[in-house]
Amino acid sequence: MKILFVVTGGIAEYKVVEAVRFQVKAGNQVKVVMTQMAKQFVTPLTFATLTNDIVYDSFEASTENPVAHIALADWADQIVIAPATANFIGKMANGIADDFASTVVIASTAKKRVLPAMNVNMWNNPAVQRNIEQLKQDGVAILEPAVGALAEGYSGKGRFPDAEIVNAFISEPVEKTATTFSGKKIVVTAGGTREAIDPVRYIGNESSGKMGFALAQKAEQLGAQVILITGPTNLTLAEDSSIQRVNIKSVADLQVALERAVQDADILIMAAAVSDYRVAQVADHKMKKDDFNGELEIKLVENPDILANLKRPASLKYVVGFAAETNDLITNAERKIQKKKLNMIVANDVSNHQIGFESNQNAVTILRPNHANVELPQNDKTVIAEQILKLIDQEIN
Ligand code: PMT
């Protein structure tokens, strides 16, 4: 694979040094173009040393090839713009070619991947968001920035993501993206279960279904046939969605639906928040206060652990669980991945109201047997969903 990195001016450039090194070590041919501003943060000598090549930074500097911008544009299988500044994104979205780097990009028909990194207010600026939407419509792949501490003392969305995420994004085969999971059947569970107390009351939890829906929708976008088994939620799917939705309430409903759905499935992702207990004796009429003397005791019995006991058909190659924890996140997740015999567990801290239940965002740690843990910092659940699916793709393909 011939990868052309276009490095534009931002503090996150030092992380791009690592990304270039990773791709060279992976056996790819790598060349680097730098903008004039980029050279103020990291010297061209750093990239030249890593790639064992010159760094391309101006029309003049490329005199051994009179049309260097076209030669580079034609050479690349993919162009990675990292870090991508708001200015460079604006140029790409509007077809502006006013320097060497932007001219190379506009002259190339290669797959383009953009990794923006900037201040949170710049990222949220409507003009930047319009430009990002334009690039997506033009078929450019965007790795959305992560949420967290930013260089200037700000905090928010704008960080260059961690190396593992960046490397997976750049390494994804060019012909993939929309067809990553084509031919694969993925079952996703979402939302919380409800265990009836009487005809009008139940024991439930705070799960909104957002994490599971994001996974199902991303899997569909990546070409999978998706069955989404969901507890009660207000969330809806697009009218033209191909996702097969199965609504359930109780753990018993979930178990029946899941056993049917996984029959010829390839991947199961269990994001549903499942009640560990149900009411031993569900009242057949609405319970009245007068029936009790100021105190009501309800006996609960344990529900089956669906994931641990699921009969797995031969087709089911990859099983992912979620661990919702309020304390000892990693220790508890480690215990669950073993007990439930999972290929991956996604651990989230549900004591933090910025993430986990109900929020549009999550921050998770991915645990897999024989792999170092991967932190996915706080981001929209749609972005977290995509990052989880990319890690699954790396393992099964
Ligand atoms: O829906 P949102 O508001 O977006 O919130 C998302 C979420 C916080 C619910 C989600 O990210 C999450 O953590 N889901 C798992 C919740 C949970 O039930 O965790 P657990 O640690 O209790 O269970 C571990 C795993 O075993 C889970 O995959 C669960 O689906 C499964 N399980 C649990 C109990 C049980 N009896 N049977 C099971 O199969």
Coordinates of C-alpha atoms and ligand atoms in Angstrom, one line a residue:
M1 CA 0.0 0.0 0.0
K2 CA 1.3 3.4 -1.0
I3 CA 0.3 6.0 1.7
L4 CA 0.8 9.7 1.2
F5 CA 0.5 11.6 4.5
V6 CA -0.4 15.3 4.2
V7 CA 0.6 16.9 7.4
T8 CA -1.0 20.3 8.2
G9 CA -0.1 22.7 11.0
G10 CA -1.2 21.7 14.4
I11 CA 0.1 20.5 17.8
A12 CA -1.2 17.0 17.2
E13 CA 1.6 16.6 14.5
Y14 CA 3.8 14.8 17.1
K15 CA 1.2 12.0 17.2
V16 CA 1.3 11.8 13.4
V17 CA 5.0 11.0 13.7
E18 CA 4.0 7.8 15.5
A19 CA 1.3 7.0 12.8
V20 CA 3.9 7.4 10.0
R21 CA 6.3 5.1 11.9
F22 CA 3.6 2.5 12.4
Q23 CA 2.7 2.4 8.7
V24 CA 6.4 2.2 7.6
K25 CA 7.0 -0.7 10.1
A26 CA 3.8 -2.4 8.7
G27 CA 5.6 -2.6 5.4
N28 CA 3.8 0.2 3.6
Q29 CA 5.5 2.7 1.2
V30 CA 5.0 6.0 2.9
K31 CA 5.7 9.6 1.6
V32 CA 5.0 12.8 3.4
V33 CA 3.9 16.2 2.2
M34 CA 4.0 19.1 4.7
T35 CA 2.4 22.5 4.6
Q36 CA 4.5 25.6 5.5
M37 CA 2.7 25.9 8.8
A38 CA 3.2 22.2 9.6
K39 CA 7.0 22.7 9.5
Q40 CA 6.7 25.1 12.4
F41 CA 5.6 22.3 14.7
V42 CA 7.8 19.3 13.6
T43 CA 10.8 19.5 11.4
P44 CA 10.7 17.8 7.9
L45 CA 13.9 16.0 9.0
T46 CA 11.8 13.9 11.4
F47 CA 9.5 12.6 8.6
A48 CA 12.4 12.3 6.1
T49 CA 14.3 10.1 8.5
L50 CA 11.3 7.8 9.2
T51 CA 10.3 7.5 5.5
N52 CA 13.9 7.4 4.2
D53 CA 12.7 9.9 1.5
I54 CA 12.6 13.7 1.1
V55 CA 9.6 15.5 2.5
Y56 CA 7.6 17.3 -0.2
D57 CA 6.7 20.8 0.8
S58 CA 6.6 23.1 -2.2
F59 CA 6.6 23.2 -6.0
E60 CA 10.1 24.6 -6.0
A61 CA 11.5 22.0 -3.8
S62 CA 10.5 19.2 -6.2
T63 CA 12.6 20.3 -9.2
E64 CA 13.8 16.8 -10.0
N65 CA 10.2 16.1 -11.0
P66 CA 8.7 19.2 -12.8
V67 CA 5.2 18.1 -12.1
A68 CA 5.7 16.7 -8.6
H69 CA 2.2 17.4 -7.5
I70 CA 0.7 15.2 -10.2
A71 CA 3.4 12.5 -9.7
L72 CA 2.6 12.3 -6.0
A73 CA -1.1 12.4 -6.6
D74 CA -0.9 9.5 -9.0
W75 CA 1.5 7.5 -6.8
A76 CA -0.7 7.3 -3.8
D77 CA -3.2 4.5 -3.1
Q78 CA -4.5 6.6 -0.3
I79 CA -4.0 10.1 1.1
V80 CA -4.1 10.6 4.8
I81 CA -4.6 14.2 6.0
A82 CA -3.4 14.3 9.6
P83 CA -3.7 16.3 11.6
A84 CA -6.3 18.2 9.4
T85 CA -6.7 21.8 10.4
A86 CA -10.0 23.7 10.0
N87 CA -8.3 25.7 7.2
F88 CA -7.2 22.6 5.2
I89 CA -10.6 20.9 5.7
G90 CA -12.2 24.1 4.4
K91 CA -10.0 24.1 1.3
M92 CA -10.7 20.4 0.6
A93 CA -14.5 20.9 1.0
N94 CA -14.4 23.9 -1.4
G95 CA -12.0 22.7 -4.0
I96 CA -9.3 25.3 -3.2
A97 CA -5.7 24.5 -4.3
D98 CA -3.5 27.4 -3.3
D99 CA -0.4 25.6 -2.1
F100 CA 1.5 22.4 -2.8
A101 CA -0.3 20.2 -0.3
S102 CA -3.8 21.2 -1.3
T103 CA -2.9 20.9 -5.0
V104 CA -1.7 17.3 -4.5
V105 CA -4.9 16.5 -2.7
I106 CA -7.1 18.0 -5.4
A107 CA -5.2 16.3 -8.1
S108 CA -5.5 12.8 -6.7
T109 CA -8.3 10.3 -7.3
A110 CA -7.0 8.1 -4.4
K111 CA -9.0 7.3 -1.3
K112 CA -8.8 10.2 1.2
R113 CA -8.9 9.9 4.9
V114 CA -9.1 13.0 7.1
L115 CA -8.2 13.1 10.8
P116 CA -9.2 16.5 12.2
A117 CA -7.7 17.9 15.4
M118 CA -8.4 21.3 16.7
N119 CA -9.8 23.4 19.5
V120 CA -13.4 22.4 20.6
N121 CA -14.9 25.8 19.5
M122 CA -13.3 25.5 16.1
W123 CA -14.6 22.0 15.7
N124 CA -18.1 23.0 16.7
N125 CA -18.1 26.1 14.4
P126 CA -21.0 25.6 11.9
A127 CA -18.7 26.4 9.0
V128 CA -16.3 23.6 10.0
Q129 CA -19.3 21.2 10.5
R130 CA -20.7 22.1 7.1
N131 CA -17.3 21.4 5.5
I132 CA -17.0 18.1 7.3
E133 CA -20.5 17.1 6.0
Q134 CA -19.4 18.1 2.5
L135 CA -16.3 15.9 2.7
K136 CA -18.4 13.0 3.8
Q137 CA -20.7 13.5 0.9
D138 CA -17.7 13.6 -1.4
G139 CA -16.7 10.1 -0.1
V140 CA -13.9 11.2 2.2
A141 CA -13.5 9.1 5.3
I142 CA -13.4 11.1 8.5
L143 CA -12.1 9.9 11.8
E144 CA -13.9 12.2 14.2
P145 CA -11.7 13.8 16.9
A146 CA -11.9 12.4 20.5
V147 CA -13.2 14.2 23.5
G148 CA -10.8 15.2 26.3
A149 CA -8.2 17.6 27.4
L150 CA -6.9 19.9 24.6
A151 CA -3.5 21.5 24.3
E152 CA -4.5 25.0 25.1
G153 CA -6.1 24.1 28.5
Y154 CA -9.6 23.6 27.0
S155 CA -11.5 20.4 27.3
G156 CA -13.9 19.0 24.8
K157 CA -14.1 17.4 21.3
G158 CA -11.1 18.1 19.2
R159 CA -8.3 15.7 20.4
F160 CA -6.3 13.6 17.9
P161 CA -7.5 10.1 18.8
D162 CA -5.2 7.4 20.4
A163 CA -2.7 5.5 18.3
E164 CA -4.6 2.2 18.2
I165 CA -7.7 4.0 16.7
V166 CA -5.7 6.0 14.3
N167 CA -3.7 3.0 13.1
A168 CA -6.8 0.9 12.6
F169 CA -8.5 3.7 10.6
I170 CA -5.5 4.2 8.3
S171 CA -4.9 0.5 7.9
E172 CA -8.5 -0.3 6.8
P173 CA -8.3 -1.6 3.2
V174 CA -9.2 1.1 0.7
E175 CA -11.9 -0.9 -1.1
K176 CA -13.6 -1.6 2.3
T177 CA -15.6 0.9 4.3
A178 CA -19.1 0.5 3.0
T179 CA -18.7 -3.3 2.5
T180 CA -16.7 -4.2 5.6
F181 CA -19.4 -6.5 6.9
S182 CA -21.1 -7.4 3.7
G183 CA -22.3 -11.0 3.8
K184 CA -22.2 -11.0 7.6
K185 CA -25.2 -11.3 9.9
I186 CA -24.8 -9.3 13.1
V187 CA -27.2 -9.5 16.1
V188 CA -27.2 -6.5 18.4
T189 CA -29.2 -6.2 21.7
A190 CA -30.1 -2.8 23.0
G191 CA -32.0 -1.1 25.8
G192 CA -33.1 -2.3 29.2
T193 CA -35.3 -5.2 30.2
R194 CA -38.5 -4.9 32.3
E195 CA -39.5 -7.4 34.9
A196 CA -43.2 -7.2 35.8
I197 CA -44.3 -6.8 39.5
D198 CA -48.0 -6.6 38.6
P199 CA -49.9 -5.6 35.4
V200 CA -48.8 -1.9 35.7
R201 CA -45.5 -1.9 37.6
Y202 CA -42.0 -3.3 36.7
I203 CA -38.4 -3.4 37.7
G204 CA -36.3 -1.7 35.0
N205 CA -33.1 0.3 34.5
E206 CA -31.9 3.5 32.9
S207 CA -30.8 2.1 29.6
S208 CA -32.1 4.2 26.7
G209 CA -31.0 1.9 23.9
K210 CA -28.7 4.6 22.3
M211 CA -25.5 2.5 22.5
G212 CA -27.2 -0.6 20.9
F213 CA -29.0 1.4 18.2
A214 CA -25.7 3.2 17.3
L215 CA -24.0 -0.2 16.9
A216 CA -26.9 -1.6 14.8
Q217 CA -27.0 1.4 12.6
K218 CA -23.2 1.5 12.1
A219 CA -23.1 -2.2 11.3
E220 CA -25.8 -1.7 8.7
Q221 CA -23.8 1.2 7.1
L222 CA -20.8 -1.1 7.0
G223 CA -22.8 -3.6 4.9
A224 CA -24.0 -6.1 7.5
Q225 CA -27.4 -7.8 7.7
V226 CA -28.6 -6.7 11.2
I227 CA -31.1 -8.0 13.7
L228 CA -31.7 -5.5 16.5
I229 CA -33.4 -6.9 19.6
T230 CA -34.4 -4.1 21.8
G231 CA -36.1 -3.4 25.1
P232 CA -38.7 -0.6 25.3
T233 CA -37.3 2.7 24.0
N234 CA -38.4 5.8 22.1
L235 CA -35.7 5.4 19.5
T236 CA -36.8 4.7 16.0
L237 CA -35.0 3.4 12.8
A238 CA -35.1 5.2 9.5
E239 CA -38.0 4.2 7.3
D240 CA -35.7 2.8 4.7
S241 CA -33.5 0.9 7.2
S242 CA -32.8 -2.7 6.4
I243 CA -32.4 -3.5 10.1
Q244 CA -34.8 -6.2 11.4
R245 CA -36.1 -4.9 14.7
V246 CA -37.5 -7.3 17.4
N247 CA -39.1 -5.6 20.5
I248 CA -38.9 -7.4 23.8
K249 CA -39.7 -6.6 27.4
S250 CA -38.5 -9.2 29.9
V251 CA -35.4 -11.3 30.1
A252 CA -37.4 -14.3 29.1
D253 CA -38.5 -12.5 25.9
L254 CA -34.9 -11.6 25.2
Q255 CA -33.7 -15.1 25.6
V256 CA -36.3 -16.5 23.2
A257 CA -35.7 -13.7 20.6
L258 CA -31.9 -14.1 20.9
E259 CA -31.9 -17.9 20.5
R260 CA -33.9 -17.5 17.3
A261 CA -31.8 -14.6 15.9
V262 CA -28.4 -16.1 16.4
Q263 CA -29.2 -19.2 14.5
D264 CA -27.1 -18.3 11.4
A265 CA -25.4 -15.2 12.8
D266 CA -21.7 -14.4 12.5
I267 CA -21.4 -11.8 15.3
L268 CA -23.4 -11.1 18.5
I269 CA -23.1 -7.8 20.3
M270 CA -24.9 -7.7 23.6
A271 CA -25.3 -4.1 24.7
A272 CA -28.7 -4.6 26.4
A273 CA -28.9 -3.9 30.1
V274 CA -30.3 -7.2 31.4
S275 CA -32.0 -7.6 34.7
D276 CA -30.2 -10.1 36.9
Y277 CA -33.4 -10.8 38.9
R278 CA -37.1 -11.1 38.3
V279 CA -40.1 -11.1 40.6
A280 CA -40.8 -14.6 41.9
Q281 CA -44.6 -14.2 41.9
V282 CA -46.0 -11.6 39.5
A283 CA -49.4 -10.4 40.8
D284 CA -52.2 -10.9 38.3
H285 CA -54.0 -7.7 39.5
K286 CA -52.8 -4.2 40.3
M287 CA -51.5 -4.4 43.9
K288 CA -53.4 -2.1 46.4
K289 CA -51.7 -0.2 49.2
D290 CA -54.5 -1.4 51.6
D291 CA -53.4 -5.0 51.0
F292 CA -50.2 -4.2 52.9
N293 CA -49.4 -2.9 56.3
G294 CA -47.1 0.0 55.3
E295 CA -44.5 -2.5 54.1
L296 CA -44.3 -4.5 50.9
E297 CA -41.8 -7.3 50.4
I298 CA -41.1 -8.6 46.9
K299 CA -39.2 -11.8 46.5
L300 CA -36.8 -11.8 43.6
V301 CA -35.3 -14.9 41.9
E302 CA -32.2 -14.9 39.7
N303 CA -32.6 -14.7 35.9
P304 CA -30.5 -16.9 33.7
D305 CA -27.2 -15.4 32.4
I306 CA -28.3 -15.3 28.8
L307 CA -24.8 -14.6 27.4
A308 CA -23.0 -17.2 29.5
N309 CA -25.6 -19.9 28.7
L310 CA -26.4 -19.1 25.0
K311 CA -26.0 -22.1 22.8
R312 CA -23.7 -20.8 20.1
P313 CA -24.3 -22.1 16.5
A314 CA -21.2 -22.9 14.5
S315 CA -21.6 -19.8 12.4
L316 CA -21.2 -17.5 15.5
K317 CA -17.6 -16.6 15.4
Y318 CA -17.4 -13.5 17.5
V319 CA -19.3 -12.6 20.7
V320 CA -19.1 -9.2 22.4
G321 CA -20.5 -8.3 25.8
F322 CA -20.8 -5.0 27.6
A323 CA -19.9 -4.5 31.3
A324 CA -21.8 -1.8 33.1
E325 CA -19.9 -1.0 36.2
T326 CA -19.9 1.7 39.0
N327 CA -16.6 0.5 40.6
D328 CA -13.6 -1.7 39.8
L329 CA -14.3 -1.4 36.1
I330 CA -11.5 -3.4 34.7
T331 CA -11.4 -6.1 37.4
N332 CA -15.1 -6.8 37.0
A333 CA -14.9 -6.7 33.2
E334 CA -12.0 -9.2 33.3
R335 CA -14.1 -11.5 35.4
K336 CA -17.1 -11.3 33.0
I337 CA -15.1 -11.8 29.8
Q338 CA -13.9 -15.2 31.3
K339 CA -17.1 -16.2 32.9
K340 CA -19.2 -15.5 29.8
K341 CA -16.5 -16.8 27.4
L342 CA -16.4 -13.6 25.3
N343 CA -14.1 -12.5 22.4
M344 CA -14.5 -8.9 23.6
I345 CA -16.0 -7.0 26.5
V346 CA -16.7 -3.3 26.3
A347 CA -16.4 -1.8 29.8
N348 CA -18.2 1.4 30.7
D349 CA -18.4 3.3 33.9
V350 CA -22.2 3.9 34.5
S351 CA -21.6 6.0 37.6
N352 CA -20.5 8.9 35.4
H353 CA -23.6 10.6 34.1
Q354 CA -21.7 12.3 31.2
I355 CA -21.4 8.8 29.7
G356 CA -23.0 5.3 29.9
F357 CA -26.8 5.2 30.5
E358 CA -29.0 7.6 28.6
S359 CA -26.2 10.0 27.5
N360 CA -25.4 10.5 23.8
Q361 CA -21.8 9.9 24.7
N362 CA -19.8 7.1 26.1
A363 CA -16.2 6.3 27.1
V364 CA -15.1 2.7 27.2
T365 CA -12.2 0.3 27.7
I366 CA -12.1 -2.7 25.3
L367 CA -10.8 -5.9 26.8
R368 CA -9.9 -8.9 24.6
P369 CA -8.1 -12.1 25.5
N370 CA -4.4 -11.9 24.5
H371 CA -4.6 -8.2 23.6
A372 CA -3.6 -5.0 25.4
N373 CA -6.7 -3.1 26.6
V374 CA -7.8 -0.3 24.3
E375 CA -9.2 3.0 25.7
L376 CA -11.8 4.7 23.6
P377 CA -12.0 8.2 25.1
Q378 CA -15.4 10.0 25.5
N379 CA -17.1 10.5 22.2
D380 CA -20.6 10.3 20.6
K381 CA -22.0 6.8 20.9
T382 CA -22.1 6.6 17.0
V383 CA -18.3 7.2 17.0
I384 CA -17.7 4.7 19.8
A385 CA -19.9 2.2 17.9
E386 CA -17.8 2.6 14.7
Q387 CA -14.5 2.2 16.6
I388 CA -15.8 -1.0 18.3
L389 CA -16.9 -2.4 14.9
K390 CA -13.5 -1.6 13.3
L391 CA -11.7 -3.5 16.1
I392 CA -14.1 -6.5 15.5
D393 CA -13.4 -6.3 11.8
Q394 CA -9.7 -6.4 12.4
E395 CA -10.1 -9.6 14.3
I396 CA -12.5 -11.6 12.1
N397 CA -11.1 -10.6 8.7
Ligands
PMT1 O1 -28.8 2.1 26.4 P1 -27.9 3.3 26.8 O2 -28.6 4.3 27.6 O3 -27.2 3.8 25.6 O4 -26.7 2.7 27.8 C1 -25.8 1.8 27.3 C2 -25.4 0.8 28.3 C3 -24.7 1.5 29.5 C4 -26.7 0.0 28.8 C5 -24.4 -0.3 27.6 O5 -23.3 0.4 27.2 C6 -24.1 -1.4 28.6 O6 -23.2 -1.3 29.4 N1 -24.8 -2.5 28.5 C7 -24.6 -3.7 29.3 C8 -25.4 -3.6 30.6 C9 -25.3 -4.8 31.5 O7 -26.3 -5.5 31.6 O8 -24.1 -5.1 32.0 P2 -23.8 -6.3 33.0 O9 -22.4 -6.0 33.4 O10 -24.8 -6.4 34.0 O11 -23.8 -7.6 32.1 C10 -22.6 -8.0 31.3 C11 -23.1 -8.6 30.0 O12 -23.9 -9.8 30.2 C12 -23.9 -7.7 29.1 O13 -23.5 -7.9 27.8 C13 -25.3 -8.2 29.4 O14 -26.1 -7.9 28.2 C14 -25.1 -9.6 29.6 N2 -26.1 -10.2 30.6 C15 -26.3 -9.7 31.8 C16 -27.1 -10.3 32.7 C17 -27.9 -11.5 32.3 N3 -28.7 -12.0 33.2 N4 -27.7 -12.0 31.1 C18 -26.8 -11.4 30.2 O15 -26.7 -11.9 29.1

